[in-house]
Amino acid sequence: MTAPACTNCRTPLPEGALFCLHCGTATPTDGRVLPPTGATEVLGISRLRTALSATYRLDRVIGEGGMAIVYLAEDLKHHRKVAIKVMRAEMSESLGADRFLREVEIAAQLTHPHILPVFDSGAVGGVLYYVMPFVEGESLQDRIRREEQLPVGDALQIAREVSEALAYAHERGIVHRDIKPANVMISRGHALVADFGIARAIDASTAITRTGLAVGTPQYMSPEQASGSSAVDGRADIYAIGCLLYEMLVGEPPFTGPNAQAIMSRSLTEAPRPLSASRASLPPVLDAAVGKALAKNPADRWQTAQQFSEVLARAADDVRHGVAVPAGAATSRSPRMVWGLVAAAAVLALGLVYGLVLRHPGGSVATGKVVRLAVLPFENRGAADQAYIVDGITDQVRGKLMNLGQFQVTAQTSSDQYRGTTKTPQQIGGELGVDYLLTSTVTMVPSGSGPGRLQVVPELINVKTGAGIWQQTFDADMNDVLGVQAGIAAQVAGALGVALGAHDEQQLAAKPTANIPAWEMFLKGKALSGSNDPGSLAQAAGFYEQAVALDSTFTEAWAMLSSTLSNLYYNGTPTPAIANRAKVAANRARALDPDGSLTHNALSRYSYLVANDVDGAETEAKEALQRGSSDVSILRQAAGLEESLGRWDDALAHLQQARRLDPRSVVVGATLQVLLADLRRYPEALALGNELLALDPGNLQVIEDQTLVHLQQGDLAGARAAVANAPPTLAQPALVEYLANYQDLYWVLDEPQQQLLLRLTPSAYFDDRGVWADVMMQTWWLRGDTTKARAYADTAYVELEKQLKAAPEDPQRNLFVGLSLAYLGRKAEAIRLGERGDTLAPLSHDKVNGAYGQHILIRIYLLTGETDKALDRLADLLKMPYWLTPQYVRIDPTFASLKGNPRFEAILKASDWH
């Protein structure tokens, strides 16, 4: 057998060596240059193979290191390739199953686009393992070895993506401790950080030090790790990112040496050679940024990975705009497959509108008649990992047809529910209210010698007869995926007898971006944009930011980035950083396409959700509506603003129009349900809620809305039944947190649910300790424990006050801080902040946010003994459409102190208009 050797300098390695004695390179991961696996280990792995045979089929070794062996395997349940990392026997013994599995379980909770997820873990016969996706790519270590020095743009992108992943982990109290090139995978040009939890498990083990293993790798180990300090936090990871970026730009780590001890000694005592001394073309800002990351003292480094990421983003902007980068500097990327269809461009160039009808028993549609059409999810007949590209083609075709005046196209949310359906065309057409369905198969076949081939076979189906009336095969090189939707849309229009004008043809030919990787990131962001929970919104924003980093002229991505960040600001913790990012993105979209409907929609959402400018938001919404009256998201935004301005009938008309376009959308339906209930049309609201729950039984928003409709009628038993009827598969912690947090329905929960609520930690509230303490404060007060209530009120005040200082003009933060002060008995301060919050979004100016603000102010008045002021405000609030009704107030315990008050009873009687 060949003696083990260093993969960097080829120096022979003693058996069991962890580092090269010449250059300090860590034990290589290539199994061919490592000592053979011992008999004990072989026996353990044999047992593991047998034990896992029902769920995984182990194939072959794809990597080995000093701590683990990595196997390629097949996940038999999901029919996908996975990588199973098996800890070596001595490591398994030292770590212990309990500690290892506990730390891996913590790491498995991390869900971020730049973190390699953990699918599974376990222990068999003393052997520890965990399961990850198999990444079809290479490690950053492999790429550095191949290229030595990476293009500046690529290095900055990778470092920023690693920083974003670590910022996410650090916010959740998880420090990686072993960031190095071998633990960063590169897949489709983007970084994935691997091995979270392993270094943490090693660091937690008291026995592990007896093996002689250090936590970390010398070239990337922070000085505090190298000195054995126990005070290691996220700033150690920031140091390691600085080392990664240094190596990507220069070709070697900042500190090297003949052995591990020498490397660590240099990291403790020496300053690294400046980047510009090794690569003169680098922007000066990089020297300062990396130098700060590599500071010896953690207090002198970037204090958060998010800070470092933002600095890297600015540096990337400098590079893109040519700052200190010569014209001939390398800007190439790793080779990647480019998808597309060149034939579509030729179709448009010929002005093709006739459709190549192969069979047309249903006859053509007369020009001028509105065509009601649904584009069903195209069927992917290629590799499973390309499914999102097929979905992107589907969505683009739908969007192209939607922009043609004579088409009424069902929106994506409703159409996507028929993926893989066995329903007949007649059934689908009846449920969606359309006359035609467009389906397609898509096959993408990569080629080792070229770009490969793409075959798309769309078919148009007459719903009445169930027969296909047009089919066409597009078969071309996969080099222009963004052209395929234009060709299909043009053919469909021709098949249905819809004449296209010059403007229509121009719209069909337009491409959202010429950058395929940017488009792929955009598609991933869009897949997450339907949710309003802060975690999903932050993840979606990350994908959109990658899209605009790859193509700074990608208007739609800028607009979606701004809208997503505005939603995150409103639904999560409002911070100046999020507000500024939303504003920058909206302004960038406006600069690129000042008249675009998505631009105006993004500006409207920013104005309303971030800037608290209802008038400005309405102006932008009107502009968006004029240009995109068939876009469901624009219709919803317009309706929301019309509600804020008290134009209830207009809002109802626009939501009904949105529901016609997207009849099976739970989001659209839920918005309409709330308006119907606020207008006190309860039977319609309940019936619609039942329809929505049939589509999505576990939807938290709909469950809460059904609960509210019962409460608005004074039916507490019905409200509790709506909560109890939630499907058993729905996580109860998520259910009670949602109800207690949004609309303050903690008092509706029964005793076991309240007990569960009181056991929740801030992590259930996306780590917002202020909101968590606010819920705890109110729930303990309801239960009569004023001591605990005030203790949580103090925590809520401290945490929410921090948020208020960061966003002093935010109406809700003023109100929430005021409410916590009211529970603490600090009357004057509570009223001052409550009234300030009410002034920032008054009911006279905003009938939605202003109504909720007035509701909170009423509660502040009641808690501080200002009964007459509370009744003054309550009288106004009960006269308008809002979820607070006389019936609701009679059963809500927060109004219990008013019972028997003659004026209170008179107000309720006068307001009972349902």
CSV table of C-alpha atoms in Angstrom, one decimal, residues 158-339:
chain,number,residue,atom,x,y,z
A,158,ILE,CA,-18.3,32.6,-1.1
A,159,ALA,CA,-17.1,34.5,2.0
A,160,ARG,CA,-20.3,36.4,2.2
A,161,GLU,CA,-22.4,33.3,1.9
A,162,VAL,CA,-20.4,31.6,4.6
A,163,SER,CA,-20.8,34.7,6.7
A,164,GLU,CA,-24.6,34.7,6.2
A,165,ALA,CA,-24.8,31.1,7.2
A,166,LEU,CA,-22.8,31.7,10.3
A,167,ALA,CA,-24.7,34.8,11.2
A,168,TYR,CA,-27.9,32.7,11.1
A,169,ALA,CA,-26.3,30.0,13.3
A,170,HIS,CA,-24.8,32.5,15.8
A,171,GLU,CA,-28.2,34.1,16.3
A,172,ARG,CA,-29.4,30.7,17.5
A,173,GLY,CA,-26.5,30.2,19.8
A,174,ILE,CA,-24.5,27.8,17.6
A,175,VAL,CA,-20.8,28.4,16.9
A,176,HIS,CA,-19.2,26.2,14.2
A,177,ARG,CA,-15.6,26.2,15.6
A,178,ASP,CA,-14.0,24.5,12.6
A,179,ILE,CA,-14.6,26.6,9.5
A,180,LYS,CA,-12.0,25.6,6.9
A,181,PRO,CA,-12.1,25.1,3.1
A,182,ALA,CA,-12.8,21.3,3.5
A,183,ASN,CA,-16.0,22.2,5.4
A,184,VAL,CA,-17.3,24.5,2.7
A,185,MET,CA,-18.9,22.8,-0.3
A,186,ILE,CA,-19.4,24.6,-3.6
A,187,SER,CA,-22.6,23.6,-5.4
A,188,ARG,CA,-23.8,25.4,-8.6
A,189,GLY,CA,-21.4,28.2,-7.7
A,190,HIS,CA,-22.7,28.8,-4.2
A,191,ALA,CA,-21.3,27.9,-0.7
A,192,LEU,CA,-22.7,25.3,1.7
A,193,VAL,CA,-21.2,25.1,5.2
A,194,ALA,CA,-21.0,21.6,6.5
A,195,ASP,CA,-20.2,19.8,9.8
A,196,PHE,CA,-22.1,22.0,12.2
A,197,GLY,CA,-22.3,20.4,15.6
A,198,ILE,CA,-19.3,18.1,15.2
A,199,ALA,CA,-16.7,20.6,16.5
A,200,ARG,CA,-19.1,21.6,19.2
A,201,ALA,CA,-19.5,18.0,20.3
A,202,ILE,CA,-15.7,17.6,20.4
A,203,ASP,CA,-15.3,20.8,22.3
A,204,ALA,CA,-17.9,19.7,24.9
A,205,SER,CA,-16.0,16.4,25.5
A,206,THR,CA,-13.7,16.3,28.5
A,207,ALA,CA,-12.3,13.0,27.3
A,208,ILE,CA,-11.4,14.1,23.8
A,209,THR,CA,-8.3,16.0,24.9
A,210,ARG,CA,-6.8,12.6,25.8
A,211,THR,CA,-6.8,11.7,22.1
A,212,GLY,CA,-4.5,14.7,21.3
A,213,LEU,CA,-7.0,16.3,18.9
A,214,ALA,CA,-7.5,20.0,19.0
A,215,VAL,CA,-10.8,21.6,18.2
A,216,GLY,CA,-10.2,23.3,14.9
A,217,THR,CA,-7.6,23.3,12.2
A,218,PRO,CA,-4.3,25.3,12.8
A,219,GLN,CA,-4.4,27.5,9.7
A,220,TYR,CA,-8.0,28.7,10.5
A,221,MET,CA,-8.0,28.5,14.3
A,222,SER,CA,-8.5,31.8,16.1
A,223,PRO,CA,-5.9,32.8,18.7
A,224,GLU,CA,-8.3,32.1,21.6
A,225,GLN,CA,-8.8,28.6,20.3
A,226,ALA,CA,-5.1,28.0,19.8
A,227,SER,CA,-4.4,29.1,23.3
A,228,GLY,CA,-7.0,26.7,24.7
A,229,SER,CA,-9.3,29.5,26.0
A,230,SER,CA,-12.8,28.4,27.1
A,231,ALA,CA,-14.2,31.8,26.0
A,232,VAL,CA,-14.8,30.9,22.4
A,233,ASP,CA,-17.8,32.5,20.7
A,234,GLY,CA,-19.0,33.5,17.2
A,235,ARG,CA,-16.0,35.8,16.7
A,236,ALA,CA,-13.8,32.7,16.4
A,237,ASP,CA,-15.8,31.8,13.3
A,238,ILE,CA,-15.3,35.3,11.9
A,239,TYR,CA,-11.6,34.9,12.3
A,240,ALA,CA,-11.8,31.7,10.3
A,241,ILE,CA,-13.9,33.4,7.5
A,242,GLY,CA,-11.1,35.9,7.3
A,243,CYS,CA,-8.6,33.1,6.9
A,244,LEU,CA,-10.8,31.5,4.1
A,245,LEU,CA,-11.0,34.8,2.2
A,246,TYR,CA,-7.3,35.4,2.6
A,247,GLU,CA,-6.5,32.0,1.2
A,248,MET,CA,-9.0,32.3,-1.7
A,249,LEU,CA,-7.4,35.6,-2.8
A,250,VAL,CA,-3.7,34.8,-2.1
A,251,GLY,CA,-3.5,31.1,-2.6
A,252,GLU,CA,-2.4,30.2,0.9
A,253,PRO,CA,-3.7,30.8,4.5
A,254,PRO,CA,-2.4,33.8,6.4
A,255,PHE,CA,-0.2,31.7,8.6
A,256,THR,CA,1.7,28.6,7.5
A,257,GLY,CA,4.6,26.6,9.2
A,258,PRO,CA,6.4,23.3,9.5
A,259,ASN,CA,3.9,21.9,12.0
A,260,ALA,CA,0.7,22.7,13.9
A,261,GLN,CA,2.5,24.2,16.8
A,262,ALA,CA,4.5,26.6,14.6
A,263,ILE,CA,1.3,27.7,12.8
A,264,MET,CA,-0.6,28.4,16.0
A,265,SER,CA,2.4,30.2,17.5
A,266,ARG,CA,2.6,32.5,14.4
A,267,SER,CA,-1.2,33.2,14.6
A,268,LEU,CA,-0.7,34.3,18.3
A,269,THR,CA,2.3,36.6,17.7
A,270,GLU,CA,2.6,37.7,14.1
A,271,ALA,CA,0.6,39.9,11.7
A,272,PRO,CA,-0.4,38.4,8.4
A,273,ARG,CA,1.3,39.6,5.2
A,274,PRO,CA,-1.0,42.3,3.6
A,275,LEU,CA,-3.2,41.0,0.8
A,276,SER,CA,-2.1,43.7,-1.5
A,277,ALA,CA,1.5,42.6,-1.1
A,278,SER,CA,0.6,39.3,-2.7
A,279,ARG,CA,-2.0,40.5,-5.2
A,280,ALA,CA,-1.7,44.2,-6.1
A,281,SER,CA,-5.0,44.4,-8.1
A,282,LEU,CA,-7.1,43.9,-4.9
A,283,PRO,CA,-9.2,46.8,-3.7
A,284,PRO,CA,-7.7,48.5,-0.7
A,285,VAL,CA,-10.9,48.0,1.3
A,286,LEU,CA,-10.2,44.3,1.4
A,287,ASP,CA,-7.0,44.7,3.3
A,288,ALA,CA,-8.8,46.6,6.0
A,289,ALA,CA,-11.8,44.2,6.1
A,290,VAL,CA,-9.8,41.0,6.3
A,291,GLY,CA,-7.3,42.6,8.7
A,292,LYS,CA,-10.1,43.4,11.1
A,293,ALA,CA,-11.5,39.8,10.8
A,294,LEU,CA,-8.0,38.5,11.7
A,295,ALA,CA,-7.5,40.7,14.7
A,296,LYS,CA,-5.8,38.8,17.6
A,297,ASN,CA,-8.3,40.1,20.2
A,298,PRO,CA,-11.9,39.1,19.5
A,299,ALA,CA,-13.0,42.5,20.7
A,300,ASP,CA,-11.1,44.1,17.8
A,301,ARG,CA,-12.8,42.0,15.1
A,302,TRP,CA,-16.1,42.4,13.4
A,303,GLN,CA,-18.5,41.7,16.3
A,304,THR,CA,-21.1,39.8,14.2
A,305,ALA,CA,-20.9,37.7,11.0
A,306,GLN,CA,-23.7,39.9,9.7
A,307,GLN,CA,-21.4,43.0,10.0
A,308,PHE,CA,-18.7,41.2,8.1
A,309,SER,CA,-21.2,40.1,5.4
A,310,GLU,CA,-22.3,43.7,4.9
A,311,VAL,CA,-18.7,44.9,4.5
A,312,LEU,CA,-18.1,42.1,2.0
A,313,ALA,CA,-21.2,43.1,0.1
A,314,ARG,CA,-19.9,46.7,-0.2
A,315,ALA,CA,-16.5,45.4,-1.3
A,316,ALA,CA,-18.3,43.3,-4.0
A,317,ASP,CA,-20.0,46.4,-5.2
A,318,ASP,CA,-16.6,48.1,-5.6
A,319,VAL,CA,-15.3,45.2,-7.6
A,320,ARG,CA,-18.4,45.1,-9.8
A,321,HIS,CA,-18.0,48.8,-10.5
A,322,GLY,CA,-14.4,48.5,-11.3
A,323,VAL,CA,-12.9,50.1,-8.2
A,324,ALA,CA,-9.1,49.2,-8.1
A,325,VAL,CA,-9.7,46.2,-10.5
A,326,PRO,CA,-7.8,46.4,-13.8
A,327,ALA,CA,-9.8,45.9,-17.0
A,328,GLY,CA,-8.1,42.6,-17.6
A,329,ALA,CA,-8.8,41.1,-14.2
A,330,ALA,CA,-10.4,37.7,-14.2
A,331,THR,CA,-14.1,37.6,-13.8
A,332,SER,CA,-14.8,34.0,-15.0
A,333,ARG,CA,-16.9,31.6,-12.9
A,334,SER,CA,-16.7,27.9,-12.4
A,335,PRO,CA,-18.1,25.9,-15.4
A,336,ARG,CA,-21.8,25.4,-15.1
A,337,MET,CA,-24.6,24.1,-17.3
A,338,VAL,CA,-26.7,26.8,-19.0
A,339,TRP,CA,-30.3,25.9,-19.8
